[in-house]
Coordinates of C-alpha atoms in Angstrom, one line a residue:
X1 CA 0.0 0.0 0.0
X2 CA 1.0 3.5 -0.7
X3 CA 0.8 6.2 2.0
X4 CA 0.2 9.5 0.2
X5 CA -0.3 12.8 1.8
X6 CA -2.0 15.8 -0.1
X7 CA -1.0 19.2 0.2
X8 CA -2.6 22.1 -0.9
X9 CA -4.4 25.2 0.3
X10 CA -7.5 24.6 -1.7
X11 CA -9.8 22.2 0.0
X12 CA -11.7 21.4 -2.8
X13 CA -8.7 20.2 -5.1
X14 CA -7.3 17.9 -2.5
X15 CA -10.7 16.2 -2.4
X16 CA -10.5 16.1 -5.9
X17 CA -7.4 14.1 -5.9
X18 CA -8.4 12.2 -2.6
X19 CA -11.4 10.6 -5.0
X20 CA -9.1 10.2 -7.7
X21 CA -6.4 8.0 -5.3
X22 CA -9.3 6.7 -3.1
X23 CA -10.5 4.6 -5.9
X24 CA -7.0 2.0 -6.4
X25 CA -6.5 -0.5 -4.5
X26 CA -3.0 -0.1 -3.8
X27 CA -2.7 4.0 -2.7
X28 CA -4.1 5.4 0.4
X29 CA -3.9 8.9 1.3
X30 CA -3.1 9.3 5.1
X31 CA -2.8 12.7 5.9
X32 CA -3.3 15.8 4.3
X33 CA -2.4 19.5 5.4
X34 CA -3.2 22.9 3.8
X35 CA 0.0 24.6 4.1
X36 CA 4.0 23.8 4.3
X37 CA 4.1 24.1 8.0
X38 CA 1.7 21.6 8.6
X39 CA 2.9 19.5 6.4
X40 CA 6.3 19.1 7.8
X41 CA 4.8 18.3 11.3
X42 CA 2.5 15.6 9.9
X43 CA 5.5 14.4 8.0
X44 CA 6.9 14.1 11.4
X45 CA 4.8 12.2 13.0
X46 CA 2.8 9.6 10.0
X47 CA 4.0 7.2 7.8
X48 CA 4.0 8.7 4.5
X49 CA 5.9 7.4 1.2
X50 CA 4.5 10.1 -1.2
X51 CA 3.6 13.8 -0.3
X52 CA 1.9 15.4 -3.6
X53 CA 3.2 19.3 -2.7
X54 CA 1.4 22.4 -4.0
X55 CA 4.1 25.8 -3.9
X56 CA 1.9 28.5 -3.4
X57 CA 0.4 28.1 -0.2
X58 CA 0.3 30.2 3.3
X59 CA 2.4 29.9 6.2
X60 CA 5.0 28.0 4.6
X61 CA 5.4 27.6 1.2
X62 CA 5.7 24.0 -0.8
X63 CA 10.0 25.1 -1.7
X64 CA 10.7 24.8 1.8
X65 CA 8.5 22.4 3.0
X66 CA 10.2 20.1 0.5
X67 CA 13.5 21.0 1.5
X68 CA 12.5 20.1 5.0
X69 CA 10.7 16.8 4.6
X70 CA 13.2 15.3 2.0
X71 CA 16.3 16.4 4.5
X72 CA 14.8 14.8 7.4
X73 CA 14.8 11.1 6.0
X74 CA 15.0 9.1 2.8
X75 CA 11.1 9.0 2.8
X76 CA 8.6 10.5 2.0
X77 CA 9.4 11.3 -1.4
X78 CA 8.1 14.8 -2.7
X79 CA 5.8 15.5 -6.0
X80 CA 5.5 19.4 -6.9
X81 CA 2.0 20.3 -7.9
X82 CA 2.3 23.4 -9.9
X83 CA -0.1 25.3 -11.9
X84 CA 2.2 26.1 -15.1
X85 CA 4.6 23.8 -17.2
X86 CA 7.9 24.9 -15.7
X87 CA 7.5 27.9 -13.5
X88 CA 9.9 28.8 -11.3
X89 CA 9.0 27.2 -8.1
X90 CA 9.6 23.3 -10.0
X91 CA 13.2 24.5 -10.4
X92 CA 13.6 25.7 -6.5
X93 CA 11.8 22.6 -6.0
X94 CA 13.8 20.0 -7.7
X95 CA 16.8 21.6 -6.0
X96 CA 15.3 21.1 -2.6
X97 CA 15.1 17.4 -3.4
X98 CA 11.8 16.8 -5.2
X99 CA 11.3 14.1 -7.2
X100 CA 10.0 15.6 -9.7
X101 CA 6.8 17.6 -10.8
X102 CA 3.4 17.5 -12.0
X103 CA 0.9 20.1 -13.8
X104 CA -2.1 20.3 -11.4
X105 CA -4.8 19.4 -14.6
X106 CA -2.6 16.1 -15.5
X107 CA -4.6 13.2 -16.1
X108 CA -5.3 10.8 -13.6
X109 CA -3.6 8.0 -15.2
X110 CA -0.6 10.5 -15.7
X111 CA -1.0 11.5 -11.6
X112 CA -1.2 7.8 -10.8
X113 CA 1.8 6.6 -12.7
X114 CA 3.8 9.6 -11.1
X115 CA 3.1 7.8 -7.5
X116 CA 3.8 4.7 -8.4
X117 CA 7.4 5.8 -10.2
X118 CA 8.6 8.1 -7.2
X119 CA 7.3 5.5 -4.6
X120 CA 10.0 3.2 -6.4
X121 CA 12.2 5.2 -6.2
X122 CA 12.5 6.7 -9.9
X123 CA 12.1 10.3 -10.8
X124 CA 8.6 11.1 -12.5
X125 CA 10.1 13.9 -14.7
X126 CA 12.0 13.2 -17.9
X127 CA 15.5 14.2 -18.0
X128 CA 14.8 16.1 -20.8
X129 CA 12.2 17.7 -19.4
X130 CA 14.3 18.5 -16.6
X131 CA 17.1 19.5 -18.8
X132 CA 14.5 22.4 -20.0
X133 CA 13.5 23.9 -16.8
X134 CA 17.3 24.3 -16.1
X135 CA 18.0 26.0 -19.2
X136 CA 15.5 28.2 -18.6
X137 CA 16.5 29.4 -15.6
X138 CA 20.1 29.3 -16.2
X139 CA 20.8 32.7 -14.7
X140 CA 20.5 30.7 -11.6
X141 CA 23.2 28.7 -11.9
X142 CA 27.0 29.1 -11.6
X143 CA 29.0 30.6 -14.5
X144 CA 31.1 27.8 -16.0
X145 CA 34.7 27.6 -15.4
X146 CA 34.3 27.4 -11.7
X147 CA 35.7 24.8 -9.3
X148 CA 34.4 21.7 -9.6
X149 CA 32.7 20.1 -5.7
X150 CA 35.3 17.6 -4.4
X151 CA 32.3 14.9 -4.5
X152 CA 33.0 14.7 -8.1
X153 CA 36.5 13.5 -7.6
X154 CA 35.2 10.2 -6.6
X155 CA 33.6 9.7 -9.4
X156 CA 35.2 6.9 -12.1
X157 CA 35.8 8.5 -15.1
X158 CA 32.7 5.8 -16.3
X159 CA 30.9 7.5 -14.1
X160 CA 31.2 10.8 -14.5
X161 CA 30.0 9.8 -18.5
X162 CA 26.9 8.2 -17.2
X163 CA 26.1 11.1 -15.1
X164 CA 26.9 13.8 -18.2
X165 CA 24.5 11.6 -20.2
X166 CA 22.0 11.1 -17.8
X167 CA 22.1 15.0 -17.9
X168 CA 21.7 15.9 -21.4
X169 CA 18.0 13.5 -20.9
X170 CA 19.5 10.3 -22.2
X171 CA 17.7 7.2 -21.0
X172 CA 19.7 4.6 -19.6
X173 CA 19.3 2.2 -22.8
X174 CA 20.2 5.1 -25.0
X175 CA 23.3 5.5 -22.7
X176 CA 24.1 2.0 -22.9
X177 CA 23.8 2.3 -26.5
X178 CA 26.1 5.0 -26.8
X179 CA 28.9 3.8 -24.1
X180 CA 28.3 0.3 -25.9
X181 CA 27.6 -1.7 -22.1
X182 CA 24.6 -3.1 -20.7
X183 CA 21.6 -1.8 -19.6
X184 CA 21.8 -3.3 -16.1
X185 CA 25.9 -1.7 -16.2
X186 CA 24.3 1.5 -16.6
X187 CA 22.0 1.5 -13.5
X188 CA 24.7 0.3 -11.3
X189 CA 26.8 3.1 -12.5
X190 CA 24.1 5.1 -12.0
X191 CA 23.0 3.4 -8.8
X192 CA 26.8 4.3 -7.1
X193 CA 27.0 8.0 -8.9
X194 CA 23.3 8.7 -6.6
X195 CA 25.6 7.2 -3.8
X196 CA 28.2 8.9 -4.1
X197 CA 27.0 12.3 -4.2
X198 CA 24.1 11.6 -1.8
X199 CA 21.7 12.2 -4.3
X200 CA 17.8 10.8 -4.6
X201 CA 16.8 10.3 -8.3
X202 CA 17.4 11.3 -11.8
X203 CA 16.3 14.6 -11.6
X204 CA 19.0 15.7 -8.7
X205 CA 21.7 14.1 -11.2
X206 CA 20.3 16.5 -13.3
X207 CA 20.6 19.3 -11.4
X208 CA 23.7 18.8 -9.8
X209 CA 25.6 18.1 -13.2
X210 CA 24.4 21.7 -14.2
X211 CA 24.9 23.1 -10.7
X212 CA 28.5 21.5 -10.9
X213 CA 29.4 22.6 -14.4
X214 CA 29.9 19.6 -15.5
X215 CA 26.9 20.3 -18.2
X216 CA 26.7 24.1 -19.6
X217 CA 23.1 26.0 -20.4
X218 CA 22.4 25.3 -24.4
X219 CA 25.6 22.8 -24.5
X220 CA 23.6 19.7 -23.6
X221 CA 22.3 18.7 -27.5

């Protein structure tokens, strides 16, 4: 069973999703809350494996409270509701250790495959969809040329090719294809680079590669 909790500041939305996740057999929503603050205490105190995050909200806004929740254990993991394909908040977001994001119209199917992804541990937006958000906010990030984090001196030089791939929105059979190795090669490299630099998914490999330097705005193909 998955324990989701809903967050939003609009009562009727949440009950909108609540009917929506009510009806599988394998999702239960727990706890819900109608700002960050109050998310982070329930977080606290139930057993959640998925929090479905809105941004805009009083008291505390969704950024924080997912910087909050995903610092304080492995799980819950943390969908960003957000009103608009790629607004701002999905990129503080994803920094703060979301798993990824969500339009708040998306199709249930769409919303349901999202929970079950991130509750096993993948990341529910595309690489190259990630890839996007960070070039459009690329006055965020560091000029290149910088120093690279020590973190990525313990990186194989394999690895530090997966991650640049993984980073330009490459899928991990279309990285094996192009590093000629095996699929299941590719996730363990992948599998020790998230170790290694203490990250959670795909999409904070994608980050952290532009964050690093290692992959330049409008260089990525």
């Amino acid at each position: 069973m998955i324990r989701v909790m809903l967050v939003d500041d609009q009562e009727l939305l949440r009950a909108g999703f609540r009917m929506v996740l009510g009806a599988q057999p394998d999702i239960e929503v727990v706890a819900e809350a109608g700002n960050g603050a109050a998310a982070v205490e329930t977080a606290r105190t139930v057993e959640i494996d998925v929090v479905l995050m809105d941004v805009r909200m009083p008291v505390m806004d969704g950024v924080e409270a997912t910087r909050l929740i995903c610092a304080a254990a492995e799980r819950p993991r943390v969908l960003i509701l957000t009103t608009f394909d790629l607004d701002e908040y999905a990129f503080s977001a994803l920094k703060a250790g979301a798993s990824g994001f969500l339009l708040k119209d998306v199709p249930p199917s769409d919303l349901l495959s999202a929970i079950h992804s991130v509750h096993s541990g993948d990341a529910v937006v595309a690489p190259s969809t990630t890839r996007r958000l960070l070039e459009r906010f690329a006055g965020h990030l560091p000029s290149p040329g910088g120093a690279e984090p020590a973190a990525l001196g313990g990186l194989t030089a394999r690895e530090r090719e997966v991650l640049v791939l993984v980073a330009r929105g490459l899928s991990n059979a279309e990285i094996a294809d192009r590093l000629d190795l095996a699929e299941a090669t590719v996730k363990t490299h992948l599998g020790r680079i998230l170790a290694k630099l203490s990250l959670r998914d795909r999409a904070q490999v994608v980050v952290y590669a532009y964050e690093s330097g290692l992959v330049v705005p409008h260089s990525a193909g």
